[in-house]
Every structure is written in structure tokens, then in C-alpha cells.
PDB file of C-alpha atoms in Angstrom:
ATOM      1  CA  MET A 531      -8.970 -22.191 -40.666  1.00  0.00           C
ATOM      2  CA  SER A 532      -9.360 -18.802 -40.233  1.00  0.00           C
ATOM      3  CA  ALA A 533      -7.322 -15.416 -38.460  1.00  0.00           C
ATOM      4  CA  THR A 534      -8.036 -12.316 -37.726  1.00  0.00           C
ATOM      5  CA  ALA A 535      -6.258  -9.021 -37.487  1.00  0.00           C
ATOM      6  CA  VAL A 536      -6.678  -5.416 -37.955  1.00  0.00           C
ATOM      7  CA  PHE A 537      -5.493  -5.155 -41.180  1.00  0.00           C
ATOM      8  CA  ALA A 538      -2.787  -2.551 -42.583  1.00  0.00           C
ATOM      9  CA  SER A 539      -1.233  -1.618 -45.288  1.00  0.00           C
ATOM     10  CA  THR A 540       0.758   0.804 -46.939  1.00  0.00           C
ATOM     11  CA  ASN A 541      -0.494   0.236 -50.047  1.00  0.00           C
ATOM     12  CA  THR A 542      -2.113   3.851 -50.920  1.00  0.00           C
ATOM     13  CA  ALA A 543      -4.193   2.351 -54.940  1.00  0.00           C
ATOM     14  CA  SER A 544      -6.334  -0.268 -52.438  1.00  0.00           C
ATOM     15  CA  PRO A 545      -9.325   2.270 -50.540  1.00  0.00           C
ATOM     16  CA  ALA A 546     -10.035  -0.567 -48.164  1.00  0.00           C
ATOM     17  CA  VAL A 547      -7.275  -0.207 -45.863  1.00  0.00           C
ATOM     18  CA  ASP A 548      -6.374   2.449 -43.938  1.00  0.00           C
ATOM     19  CA  PRO A 549      -2.255   3.329 -43.961  1.00  0.00           C
ATOM     20  CA  LYS A 550      -2.912   4.375 -40.044  1.00  0.00           C
ATOM     21  CA  SER A 551      -3.907   1.165 -38.771  1.00  0.00           C
ATOM     22  CA  VAL A 552      -0.257   0.028 -39.432  1.00  0.00           C
ATOM     23  CA  GLY A 553       0.752  -2.102 -36.184  1.00  0.00           C
ATOM     24  CA  VAL A 554      -2.487  -2.356 -34.286  1.00  0.00           C
ATOM     25  CA  GLY A 555      -4.021  -5.962 -33.637  1.00  0.00           C
ATOM     26  CA  VAL A 556      -6.560  -7.225 -32.387  1.00  0.00           C
ATOM     27  CA  VAL A 557      -6.606  -8.345 -28.462  1.00  0.00           C
ATOM     28  CA  GLY A 558      -6.786 -11.878 -28.435  1.00  0.00           C
ATOM     29  CA  ALA A 559      -6.762 -12.929 -32.496  1.00  0.00           C
ATOM     30  CA  SER A 560      -4.681 -14.663 -34.866  1.00  0.00           C
ATOM     31  CA  PRO A 561      -2.946 -12.718 -37.220  1.00  0.00           C
ATOM     32  CA  ALA A 562      -2.598 -13.833 -40.632  1.00  0.00           C
ATOM     33  CA  SER A 563       0.895 -12.505 -41.512  1.00  0.00           C
ATOM     34  CA  CYS A 564       1.492 -12.283 -45.632  1.00  0.00           C
ATOM     35  CA  VAL A 565       2.900 -10.578 -48.012  1.00  0.00           C
ATOM     36  CA  LEU A 566       2.575  -7.974 -51.341  1.00  0.00           C
ATOM     37  CA  ASN A 567       4.851  -8.470 -53.830  1.00  0.00           C
ATOM     38  CA  ASP A 568       3.797  -5.198 -55.600  1.00  0.00           C
ATOM     39  CA  PRO A 569       7.100  -4.610 -57.962  1.00  0.00           C
ATOM     40  CA  ALA A 570       4.961  -2.333 -59.986  1.00  0.00           C
ATOM     41  CA  GLY A 571       6.103  -0.118 -56.287  1.00  0.00           C
ATOM     42  CA  VAL A 572       2.012   1.294 -56.603  1.00  0.00           C
ATOM     43  CA  ARG A 573       2.302   1.657 -52.465  1.00  0.00           C
ATOM     44  CA  ASP A 574       3.347   4.236 -50.606  1.00  0.00           C
ATOM     45  CA  ARG A 575       6.848   3.976 -50.340  1.00  0.00           C
ATOM     46  CA  SER A 576       7.248   6.771 -47.838  1.00  0.00           C
ATOM     47  CA  ARG A 577       4.643   5.009 -45.319  1.00  0.00           C
ATOM     48  CA  SER A 578       6.485   1.311 -45.533  1.00  0.00           C
ATOM     49  CA  GLY A 579       8.221   0.245 -42.385  1.00  0.00           C
ATOM     50  CA  ASP A 580       8.902  -3.258 -43.772  1.00  0.00           C
ATOM     51  CA  ASP A 581      10.027  -1.766 -47.640  1.00  0.00           C
ATOM     52  CA  ASN A 582      13.296  -2.377 -47.764  1.00  0.00           C
ATOM     53  CA  GLY A 583      13.465  -2.447 -51.339  1.00  0.00           C
ATOM     54  CA  ASP A 584      12.267  -5.517 -52.913  1.00  0.00           C
ATOM     55  CA  GLY A 585       8.876  -5.243 -52.986  1.00  0.00           C
ATOM     56  CA  TRP A 586       7.910  -7.153 -50.603  1.00  0.00           C
ATOM     57  CA  ILE A 587       5.840  -5.993 -47.556  1.00  0.00           C
ATOM     58  CA  THR A 588       4.516  -7.682 -44.894  1.00  0.00           C
ATOM     59  CA  LEU A 589       1.005  -7.239 -43.861  1.00  0.00           C
ATOM     60  CA  VAL A 590      -1.917  -8.274 -41.057  1.00  0.00           C
ATOM     61  CA  GLY A 591      -4.920  -8.892 -42.384  1.00  0.00           C
ATOM     62  CA  THR A 592      -8.933  -9.018 -40.796  1.00  0.00           C
ATOM     63  CA  SER A 593      -8.450 -12.297 -42.864  1.00  0.00           C
ATOM     64  CA  VAL A 594      -6.561 -14.155 -45.667  1.00  0.00           C
ATOM     65  CA  GLU A 595      -9.343 -13.152 -47.853  1.00  0.00           C
ATOM     66  CA  THR A 596      -9.378  -8.898 -46.716  1.00  0.00           C
ATOM     67  CA  ALA A 597      -5.515  -9.757 -47.665  1.00  0.00           C
ATOM     68  CA  ARG A 598      -5.950 -11.335 -51.126  1.00  0.00           C
ATOM     69  CA  THR A 599      -8.915  -8.571 -52.219  1.00  0.00           C
ATOM     70  CA  ALA A 600      -6.208  -6.026 -51.387  1.00  0.00           C
ATOM     71  CA  ALA A 601      -3.271  -6.984 -52.680  1.00  0.00           C
ATOM     72  CA  THR A 602      -5.657  -8.378 -56.469  1.00  0.00           C
ATOM     73  CA  GLY A 603      -7.068  -4.221 -56.516  1.00  0.00           C
ATOM     74  CA  SER A 604      -4.057  -3.162 -56.857  1.00  0.00           C
ATOM     75  CA  GLY A 605      -2.922  -5.014 -59.313  1.00  0.00           C
ATOM     76  CA  ALA A 606      -0.393  -6.682 -56.972  1.00  0.00           C
ATOM     77  CA  ALA A 607       0.181 -10.377 -56.084  1.00  0.00           C
ATOM     78  CA  PHE A 608      -0.941 -12.141 -53.740  1.00  0.00           C
ATOM     79  CA  GLU A 609       1.157 -15.035 -51.410  1.00  0.00           C
ATOM     80  CA  PRO A 610       0.326 -16.360 -47.324  1.00  0.00           C
ATOM     81  CA  LEU A 611       3.122 -17.095 -45.637  1.00  0.00           C
ATOM     82  CA  ALA A 612       1.331 -18.419 -42.761  1.00  0.00           C
ATOM     83  CA  VAL A 613      -2.085 -18.534 -40.954  1.00  0.00           C
ATOM     84  CA  GLU A 614      -2.446 -19.609 -37.095  1.00  0.00           C
ATOM     85  CA  GLU A 615      -5.871 -20.730 -36.476  1.00  0.00           C
ATOM     86  CA  GLU A 616      -8.485 -19.174 -34.372  1.00  0.00           C
ATOM     87  CA  PRO A 617      -8.100 -20.000 -30.079  1.00  0.00           C
ATOM     88  CA  GLY A 618      -8.795 -23.233 -29.178  1.00  0.00           C
ATOM     89  CA  ALA A 619     -11.601 -23.522 -26.371  1.00  0.00           C
ATOM     90  CA  GLY A 620     -10.305 -22.376 -22.772  1.00  0.00           C
ATOM     91  CA  HIS A 621      -8.073 -19.930 -24.648  1.00  0.00           C
ATOM     92  CA  GLU A 622     -10.289 -16.893 -24.113  1.00  0.00           C
ATOM     93  CA  ALA A 623     -10.325 -13.322 -26.337  1.00  0.00           C
ATOM     94  CA  PHE A 624      -9.536 -10.610 -24.917  1.00  0.00           C
ATOM     95  CA  ASP A 625     -11.912  -8.162 -26.427  1.00  0.00           C
ATOM     96  CA  SER A 626     -14.744 -10.699 -24.572  1.00  0.00           C
ATOM     97  CA  TYR A 627     -13.976  -8.998 -20.867  1.00  0.00           C
ATOM     98  CA  PRO A 628     -17.097  -7.960 -19.714  1.00  0.00           C
ATOM     99  CA  ASP A 629     -14.619  -4.664 -18.248  1.00  0.00           C
ATOM    100  CA  GLY A 630     -17.472  -3.267 -15.703  1.00  0.00           C
ATOM    101  CA  GLY A 631     -21.390  -3.894 -15.641  1.00  0.00           C
ATOM    102  CA  HIS A 632     -23.290  -5.095 -12.868  1.00  0.00           C
ATOM    103  CA  GLU A 633     -21.833  -8.888 -12.051  1.00  0.00           C
ATOM    104  CA  ALA A 634     -18.343  -7.512 -12.665  1.00  0.00           C
ATOM    105  CA  TRP A 635     -18.904  -4.606 -10.159  1.00  0.00           C
ATOM    106  CA  THR A 636     -20.750  -6.813  -7.656  1.00  0.00           C
ATOM    107  CA  VAL A 637     -17.809  -9.701  -7.710  1.00  0.00           C
ATOM    108  CA  VAL A 638     -15.396  -6.153  -6.763  1.00  0.00           C
ATOM    109  CA  ALA A 639     -17.357  -5.349  -3.951  1.00  0.00           C
ATOM    110  CA  ALA A 640     -18.050  -8.972  -2.582  1.00  0.00           C
ATOM    111  CA  SER A 641     -14.274  -9.487  -2.936  1.00  0.00           C
ATOM    112  CA  PHE A 642     -13.267  -6.397  -1.071  1.00  0.00           C
ATOM    113  CA  ALA A 643     -16.168  -7.489   2.051  1.00  0.00           C
ATOM    114  CA  LEU A 644     -14.089 -10.960   2.101  1.00  0.00           C
ATOM    115  CA  PHE A 645     -10.666  -8.957   1.871  1.00  0.00           C
ATOM    116  CA  MET A 646     -12.630  -6.388   4.697  1.00  0.00           C
ATOM    117  CA  THR A 647     -13.133  -9.145   7.719  1.00  0.00           C
ATOM    118  CA  THR A 648     -10.395 -11.728   6.978  1.00  0.00           C
ATOM    119  CA  LEU A 649      -7.760  -9.442   6.915  1.00  0.00           C
ATOM    120  CA  GLY A 650      -8.804  -6.816   8.457  1.00  0.00           C
ATOM    121  CA  GLY A 651      -9.663  -9.396  11.451  1.00  0.00           C
ATOM    122  CA  ILE A 652      -5.870 -10.460  10.872  1.00  0.00           C
ATOM    123  CA  TYR A 653      -4.573  -6.934  11.174  1.00  0.00           C
ATOM    124  CA  SER A 654      -7.280  -6.078  13.878  1.00  0.00           C
ATOM    125  CA  TRP A 655      -5.782  -8.767  16.210  1.00  0.00           C
ATOM    126  CA  GLY A 656      -3.408  -6.636  18.553  1.00  0.00           C
ATOM    127  CA  VAL A 657      -6.612  -5.261  20.124  1.00  0.00           C
ATOM    128  CA  PHE A 658      -7.857  -8.095  21.354  1.00  0.00           C
ATOM    129  CA  GLN A 659      -4.110  -8.951  22.224  1.00  0.00           C
ATOM    130  CA  ASP A 660      -3.550  -6.289  24.273  1.00  0.00           C
ATOM    131  CA  ARG A 661      -6.628  -7.375  26.440  1.00  0.00           C
ATOM    132  CA  LEU A 662      -5.697 -10.594  26.841  1.00  0.00           C
ATOM    133  CA  VAL A 663      -2.187  -9.083  27.727  1.00  0.00           C
ATOM    134  CA  ALA A 664      -3.927  -7.073  30.536  1.00  0.00           C
ATOM    135  CA  ASP A 665      -5.880  -9.635  32.049  1.00  0.00           C
ATOM    136  CA  GLY A 666      -2.473 -11.529  32.511  1.00  0.00           C
ATOM    137  CA  LEU A 667      -3.921 -14.653  30.375  1.00  0.00           C
ATOM    138  CA  ALA A 668       0.522 -14.424  28.932  1.00  0.00           C
ATOM    139  CA  PRO A 669       2.926 -12.136  28.133  1.00  0.00           C
ATOM    140  CA  SER A 670       3.033 -10.981  24.750  1.00  0.00           C
ATOM    141  CA  SER A 671       5.912 -12.655  23.493  1.00  0.00           C
ATOM    142  CA  THR A 672       3.670 -15.957  23.999  1.00  0.00           C
ATOM    143  CA  LEU A 673       0.119 -14.772  22.675  1.00  0.00           C
ATOM    144  CA  VAL A 674       1.952 -13.667  19.133  1.00  0.00           C
ATOM    145  CA  TRP A 675       2.185 -16.808  18.307  1.00  0.00           C
ATOM    146  CA  ILE A 676      -1.760 -16.829  17.724  1.00  0.00           C
ATOM    147  CA  GLY A 677      -1.104 -13.753  15.383  1.00  0.00           C
ATOM    148  CA  SER A 678       1.639 -15.516  13.306  1.00  0.00           C
ATOM    149  CA  ALA A 679      -1.018 -18.514  12.954  1.00  0.00           C
ATOM    150  CA  GLN A 680      -3.547 -16.652  11.183  1.00  0.00           C
ATOM    151  CA  ALA A 681      -0.775 -15.478   8.729  1.00  0.00           C
ATOM    152  CA  SER A 682       1.136 -19.018   8.272  1.00  0.00           C
ATOM    153  CA  VAL A 683      -1.853 -20.981   7.297  1.00  0.00           C
ATOM    154  CA  GLU A 684      -2.242 -18.756   4.052  1.00  0.00           C
ATOM    155  CA  SER A 685       0.961 -19.383   3.310  1.00  0.00           C
ATOM    156  CA  LEU A 686       0.636 -23.212   3.822  1.00  0.00           C
ATOM    157  CA  LEU A 687      -2.658 -22.922   1.706  1.00  0.00           C
ATOM    158  CA  ILE A 688      -1.398 -21.427  -1.105  1.00  0.00           C
ATOM    159  CA  ILE A 689      -0.865 -24.353  -3.524  1.00  0.00           C
ATOM    160  CA  PRO A 690      -3.884 -26.539  -2.318  1.00  0.00           C
ATOM    161  CA  GLY A 691      -6.008 -23.637  -1.735  1.00  0.00           C
ATOM    162  CA  ASP A 692      -5.288 -22.404  -5.455  1.00  0.00           C
ATOM    163  CA  ARG A 693      -6.493 -26.044  -6.601  1.00  0.00           C
ATOM    164  CA  LEU A 694      -9.254 -26.102  -4.327  1.00  0.00           C
ATOM    165  CA  VAL A 695     -10.884 -23.012  -6.274  1.00  0.00           C
ATOM    166  CA  ALA A 696      -9.961 -24.127  -9.831  1.00  0.00           C
ATOM    167  CA  ALA A 697     -11.798 -27.407  -8.938  1.00  0.00           C
ATOM    168  CA  TYR A 698     -14.618 -26.375  -6.950  1.00  0.00           C
ATOM    169  CA  GLY A 699     -15.011 -23.295  -7.733  1.00  0.00           C
ATOM    170  CA  PRO A 700     -14.561 -19.811  -5.727  1.00  0.00           C
ATOM    171  CA  ARG A 701     -17.917 -19.517  -3.954  1.00  0.00           C
ATOM    172  CA  ARG A 702     -17.652 -22.961  -2.159  1.00  0.00           C
ATOM    173  CA  VAL A 703     -14.160 -22.042  -1.432  1.00  0.00           C
ATOM    174  CA  ALA A 704     -15.130 -18.878   0.067  1.00  0.00           C
ATOM    175  CA  LEU A 705     -18.611 -20.252   1.930  1.00  0.00           C
ATOM    176  CA  VAL A 706     -16.256 -23.205   3.199  1.00  0.00           C
ATOM    177  CA  GLY A 707     -14.001 -19.879   4.120  1.00  0.00           C
ATOM    178  CA  THR A 708     -16.544 -17.714   6.338  1.00  0.00           C
ATOM    179  CA  PHE A 709     -17.946 -21.174   8.258  1.00  0.00           C
ATOM    180  CA  PHE A 710     -13.824 -21.078   9.451  1.00  0.00           C
ATOM    181  CA  ALA A 711     -13.407 -17.218   9.614  1.00  0.00           C
ATOM    182  CA  ALA A 712     -16.734 -17.046  11.481  1.00  0.00           C
ATOM    183  CA  ALA A 713     -16.550 -20.229  14.323  1.00  0.00           C
ATOM    184  CA  GLY A 714     -12.727 -19.328  14.833  1.00  0.00           C
ATOM    185  CA  PRO A 715     -13.819 -15.856  16.789  1.00  0.00           C
ATOM    186  CA  ILE A 716     -17.271 -17.810  18.400  1.00  0.00           C
ATOM    187  CA  LEU A 717     -15.183 -21.101  19.535  1.00  0.00           C
ATOM    188  CA  ALA A 718     -12.376 -18.454  21.073  1.00  0.00           C
ATOM    189  CA  GLY A 719     -15.346 -16.408  22.701  1.00  0.00           C
ATOM    190  CA  PHE A 720     -15.206 -20.245  25.246  1.00  0.00           C
ATOM    191  CA  CYS A 721     -11.129 -20.586  25.023  1.00  0.00           C
ATOM    192  CA  THR A 722     -10.282 -17.072  26.686  1.00  0.00           C
ATOM    193  CA  ASN A 723      -8.587 -18.379  29.538  1.00  0.00           C
ATOM    194  CA  SER A 724      -6.222 -21.038  27.450  1.00  0.00           C
ATOM    195  CA  VAL A 725      -3.413 -20.156  25.393  1.00  0.00           C
ATOM    196  CA  VAL A 726      -3.764 -23.128  23.254  1.00  0.00           C
ATOM    197  CA  GLY A 727      -7.588 -23.254  22.863  1.00  0.00           C
ATOM    198  CA  LEU A 728      -6.944 -19.588  21.246  1.00  0.00           C
ATOM    199  CA  ILE A 729      -4.218 -20.787  18.942  1.00  0.00           C
ATOM    200  CA  LEU A 730      -6.094 -23.416  17.877  1.00  0.00           C
ATOM    201  CA  THR A 731      -9.940 -21.473  17.329  1.00  0.00           C
ATOM    202  CA  GLU A 732      -8.459 -17.528  16.966  1.00  0.00           C
ATOM    203  CA  GLY A 733      -5.124 -19.040  15.163  1.00  0.00           C
ATOM    204  CA  LEU A 734      -5.380 -21.926  13.133  1.00  0.00           C
ATOM    205  CA  MET A 735      -9.255 -22.342  12.729  1.00  0.00           C
ATOM    206  CA  PHE A 736      -9.733 -18.176  11.563  1.00  0.00           C
ATOM    207  CA  GLY A 737      -6.567 -18.078   9.549  1.00  0.00           C
ATOM    208  CA  LEU A 738      -7.725 -21.411   7.394  1.00  0.00           C
ATOM    209  CA  GLY A 739     -11.394 -19.364   7.276  1.00  0.00           C
ATOM    210  CA  GLN A 740      -9.376 -16.185   5.993  1.00  0.00           C
ATOM    211  CA  ALA A 741      -6.835 -18.281   3.451  1.00  0.00           C
ATOM    212  CA  LEU A 742      -9.736 -19.616   2.018  1.00  0.00           C
ATOM    213  CA  CYS A 743     -11.961 -16.697   1.293  1.00  0.00           C
ATOM    214  CA  PHE A 744      -8.110 -14.889   0.256  1.00  0.00           C
ATOM    215  CA  TYR A 745      -7.259 -17.368  -2.509  1.00  0.00           C
ATOM    216  CA  ALA A 746     -11.193 -17.385  -3.642  1.00  0.00           C
ATOM    217  CA  VAL A 747     -10.808 -13.699  -4.715  1.00  0.00           C
ATOM    218  CA  ALA A 748      -7.433 -12.647  -4.965  1.00  0.00           C
ATOM    219  CA  THR A 749      -7.260 -13.038  -8.700  1.00  0.00           C
ATOM    220  CA  LEU A 750     -11.433 -13.435  -9.399  1.00  0.00           C
ATOM    221  CA  PRO A 751     -11.352  -9.356 -10.744  1.00  0.00           C
ATOM    222  CA  ALA A 752      -8.702  -9.959 -12.954  1.00  0.00           C
ATOM    223  CA  THR A 753     -11.240 -12.278 -14.981  1.00  0.00           C
ATOM    224  CA  TYR A 754     -13.594  -9.570 -15.215  1.00  0.00           C
ATOM    225  CA  PHE A 755     -11.830  -6.508 -16.104  1.00  0.00           C
ATOM    226  CA  LEU A 756      -8.904  -5.665 -18.737  1.00  0.00           C
ATOM    227  CA  ARG A 757      -8.641  -2.010 -19.258  1.00  0.00           C
ATOM    228  CA  ARG A 758      -9.803  -1.276 -15.712  1.00  0.00           C
ATOM    229  CA  ARG A 759      -8.412  -4.475 -14.057  1.00  0.00           C
ATOM    230  CA  ASN A 760      -5.710  -2.123 -11.578  1.00  0.00           C
ATOM    231  CA  LEU A 761      -8.815  -0.362 -10.470  1.00  0.00           C
ATOM    232  CA  ALA A 762     -10.163  -3.469  -9.491  1.00  0.00           C
ATOM    233  CA  THR A 763      -7.906  -5.711  -8.436  1.00  0.00           C
ATOM    234  CA  GLY A 764      -7.027  -2.224  -6.267  1.00  0.00           C
ATOM    235  CA  ILE A 765     -10.138  -1.776  -5.178  1.00  0.00           C
ATOM    236  CA  VAL A 766     -10.531  -5.375  -3.884  1.00  0.00           C
ATOM    237  CA  PHE A 767      -6.853  -5.380  -2.316  1.00  0.00           C
ATOM    238  CA  SER A 768      -7.911  -1.843  -0.520  1.00  0.00           C
ATOM    239  CA  GLY A 769     -10.068  -3.597   2.047  1.00  0.00           C
ATOM    240  CA  ALA A 770      -6.996  -5.448   3.914  1.00  0.00           C
ATOM    241  CA  GLY A 771      -6.317  -1.862   5.426  1.00  0.00           C
ATOM    242  CA  VAL A 772      -9.711  -0.652   5.359  1.00  0.00           C
ATOM    243  CA  GLY A 773     -10.544  -3.567   6.935  1.00  0.00           C
ATOM    244  CA  GLY A 774      -7.881  -3.824   9.613  1.00  0.00           C
ATOM    245  CA  ALA A 775      -8.826   0.010  10.380  1.00  0.00           C
ATOM    246  CA  VAL A 776     -12.375  -0.481  10.896  1.00  0.00           C
ATOM    247  CA  PHE A 777     -12.184  -3.906  13.167  1.00  0.00           C
ATOM    248  CA  SER A 778      -9.733  -2.001  14.816  1.00  0.00           C
ATOM    249  CA  ILE A 779     -12.109   0.425  16.004  1.00  0.00           C
ATOM    250  CA  VAL A 780     -15.303  -1.855  16.650  1.00  0.00           C
ATOM    251  CA  THR A 781     -13.305  -4.665  18.481  1.00  0.00           C
ATOM    252  CA  ALA A 782     -11.527  -2.027  20.450  1.00  0.00           C
ATOM    253  CA  GLN A 783     -15.105  -0.778  21.325  1.00  0.00           C
ATOM    254  CA  LEU A 784     -16.342  -3.661  21.923  1.00  0.00           C
ATOM    255  CA  LEU A 785     -14.372  -4.740  24.933  1.00  0.00           C
ATOM    256  CA  ARG A 786     -15.719  -1.635  26.392  1.00  0.00           C
ATOM    257  CA  SER A 787     -19.138  -1.985  26.073  1.00  0.00           C
ATOM    258  CA  LEU A 788     -18.957  -6.445  26.323  1.00  0.00           C
ATOM    259  CA  SER A 789     -16.706  -9.031  28.031  1.00  0.00           C
ATOM    260  CA  LEU A 790     -13.745 -10.657  26.102  1.00  0.00           C
ATOM    261  CA  ALA A 791     -15.853 -13.544  25.614  1.00  0.00           C
ATOM    262  CA  TRP A 792     -19.245 -11.813  24.261  1.00  0.00           C
ATOM    263  CA  THR A 793     -16.177  -9.678  21.852  1.00  0.00           C
ATOM    264  CA  PHE A 794     -15.051 -12.619  20.373  1.00  0.00           C
ATOM    265  CA  ARG A 795     -18.730 -14.153  19.662  1.00  0.00           C
ATOM    266  CA  ALA A 796     -19.832 -10.495  17.821  1.00  0.00           C
ATOM    267  CA  ILE A 797     -16.954 -10.132  16.085  1.00  0.00           C
ATOM    268  CA  GLY A 798     -17.299 -13.814  14.769  1.00  0.00           C
ATOM    269  CA  LEU A 799     -21.391 -12.994  13.932  1.00  0.00           C
ATOM    270  CA  ILE A 800     -20.253  -9.513  12.152  1.00  0.00           C
ATOM    271  CA  PHE A 801     -17.639 -11.812  10.062  1.00  0.00           C
ATOM    272  CA  LEU A 802     -20.252 -14.553   8.718  1.00  0.00           C
ATOM    273  CA  ALA A 803     -23.205 -11.764   8.890  1.00  0.00           C
ATOM    274  CA  LEU A 804     -21.048 -10.420   5.922  1.00  0.00           C
ATOM    275  CA  ASN A 805     -19.119 -12.838   4.372  1.00  0.00           C
ATOM    276  CA  LEU A 806     -21.821 -15.487   3.614  1.00  0.00           C
ATOM    277  CA  PRO A 807     -23.640 -12.752   1.207  1.00  0.00           C
ATOM    278  CA  ALA A 808     -20.165 -12.435  -0.188  1.00  0.00           C
ATOM    279  CA  ALA A 809     -19.730 -15.433  -0.908  1.00  0.00           C
ATOM    280  CA  LEU A 810     -22.306 -16.172  -2.292  1.00  0.00           C
ATOM    281  CA  ALA A 811     -22.461 -13.226  -4.829  1.00  0.00           C
ATOM    282  CA  LEU A 812     -18.829 -14.350  -6.700  1.00  0.00           C
ATOM    283  CA  ARG A 813     -19.375 -15.792 -10.035  1.00  0.00           C
ATOM    284  CA  SER A 814     -16.516 -17.545 -11.918  1.00  0.00           C
ATOM    285  CA  ARG A 815     -15.872 -16.608 -15.318  1.00  0.00           C
ATOM    286  CA  ALA A 816     -13.527 -20.047 -16.065  1.00  0.00           C
ATOM    287  CA  PRO A 817     -14.475 -23.647 -16.707  1.00  0.00           C
ATOM    288  CA  ALA A 818     -13.658 -26.050 -13.441  1.00  0.00           C
ATOM    289  CA  GLU A 819     -10.696 -28.448 -13.284  1.00  0.00           C
ATOM    290  CA  PRO A 820     -11.614 -31.514 -12.100  1.00  0.00           C
ATOM    291  CA  MET A 821      -9.808 -33.332  -9.384  1.00  0.00           C
ATOM    292  CA  ARG A 822      -7.580 -36.252 -10.099  1.00  0.00           C
ATOM    293  CA  ARG A 823      -5.136 -37.970  -8.741  1.00  0.00           C
ATOM    294  CA  SER A 824      -1.634 -37.558  -9.852  1.00  0.00           C
ATOM    295  CA  SER A 825      -1.086 -41.660 -10.814  1.00  0.00           C
ATOM    296  CA  ARG A 826      -3.848 -40.640 -13.967  1.00  0.00           C
ATOM    297  CA  ARG A 827      -2.051 -37.084 -13.879  1.00  0.00           C
ATOM    298  CA  MET A 828       1.506 -38.795 -14.862  1.00  0.00           C
ATOM    299  CA  LEU A 829      -0.410 -41.327 -17.348  1.00  0.00           C
ATOM    300  CA  ASP A 830      -2.467 -38.573 -18.917  1.00  0.00           C
TER     301      ASP A 830
END
């Protein structure tokens, strides 16, 4: 049984310890809690945050052996109170996060691209809606259901989407999402005269695709970063706003030069061209959790 942590001591008689390290712990390590019985008073009482005059000091050592050596060298008695085992399989130490590197930043860039196209596609739907209203297909109060369907699918899939990512990995889920996110607008190009057809294609089909892509990468960058986690997550989620602005402009420009049907198809092809390599670039650091039947899970 072993345990690791930064050694903390207030005993100046032992050169093996650093008094400045008091209270500092190694992230992801299990502390070895022990007490140092030093009735001779060889420690520096002014530095002892735990010294209440009874001759006992609480220490956290790099290992039980290190703490015992420090105590023996100072002439004090060593008595371990409790030692916790190292984290088992599946409990990764924090210091193993890459916190950078080619693979980590590639995942961030791929996640940014997926957010830009999927959530950006939802935010830019209003441009299509204005054109459909101008063409006399239906009033805005009716066409708004298409955009609502896109956003609603994401909320409905929050539990199964997360479970699918855990079971099959972000890459596979994002690839399936890429197919639906591209197929929705492409097929919508054949339904420009049908509100129901647009709800099924641009609303539900595209909504399903963007939801799968969202859940595939929403928390993935956090598994690669610790110190820079906020930066990485912020970059990824900023893709939604960037995509909303970019695709609103792109869609408006395409509508000026192409028909409504071909604009839908062009947007779908752009989604496919951006999302496919982004999905293939995703890498998961967590082991897969195979799907199990609920009855078997209850027995376990």
C-alpha cells in the first residue's frame, strides 16, 4: 500500500523537508496522514500550524517511508494514523492531463468547427425564415416551429446523447451527427414549398444532427486540459457565436445568387465539408462504457 503527496513539516532539525511546502498537495495523489511525536521540542514551534503544545504534529508525506525517515532523523517518534491507497483504474490523476500539445489543441479546433456549423446553423435560421415569409410559404408564427424544433431536439436528447457518447465515443457519435446535420438542409432543398417537409428535414433531422455533434464535444476538451481548461472550453463554445454570424452572412449572400432550394443544399454541403474532418479528428481519453440492459444493471 502506498500513498503520495508533497511532504509538509515544521521540523527544522530534518534537512529532508521543506517548511515552505506546508499545506501544498500533489493533485490526484492520496495523502499519507501521520503524526510526529516530538516531545523534545526540536521542531520550530513558530511554523507549526497544528502545534497546540501537546507534542503532536500532523504531516503529509511523499510516502510513509519518507515521513518515517524524517521523524527518525530528528529523534522523534513516528506513528502513522491512516494511509489511503492510490487511485484505482478509472481514477486518473490530475497531473496526467496533457494541458496542451498537438492532439489536445486539435481536439479544441475540431470541437470549435462542430459548434460553429451546428449551433451556428440554428442561430442563422432566421435568414431562411425571412426568405420563406417573403415567398409567401407561411407566416413567421408558423415557420418559427422549424427553428424551435432544431433547438428542442437538443434538450430532448440530453440523457440518451450523453449515454451514446460514453458508450461509442465522441468520434462515432459526431460522425452520425455530421450525416444528419448535412442531410437535413440538403433534403430541405426539395421541400421549400412544404412547411411539414421543412419541419421534418431542417427542423428534426438537422436538429438531431446538431444535438449529437454538440454532446460529442461539449465536455471533450475538458479531458485534455486542467490549467487551461477555461481557455479551451471558451474557445470551443465561442464557435456557436462565430458560426451564427458567419452563416447568417453566408446564407444571405447565397440567397442573392442562388435559389432558395440550392441555398439549402449549399449550406448542407458546407456543413458536411467542415464537420466530416472535424469529427474524424476527435479523440477520447476516457474508456468506453458499453451499453447494458437496465435489468442487468439492476442485478449488478
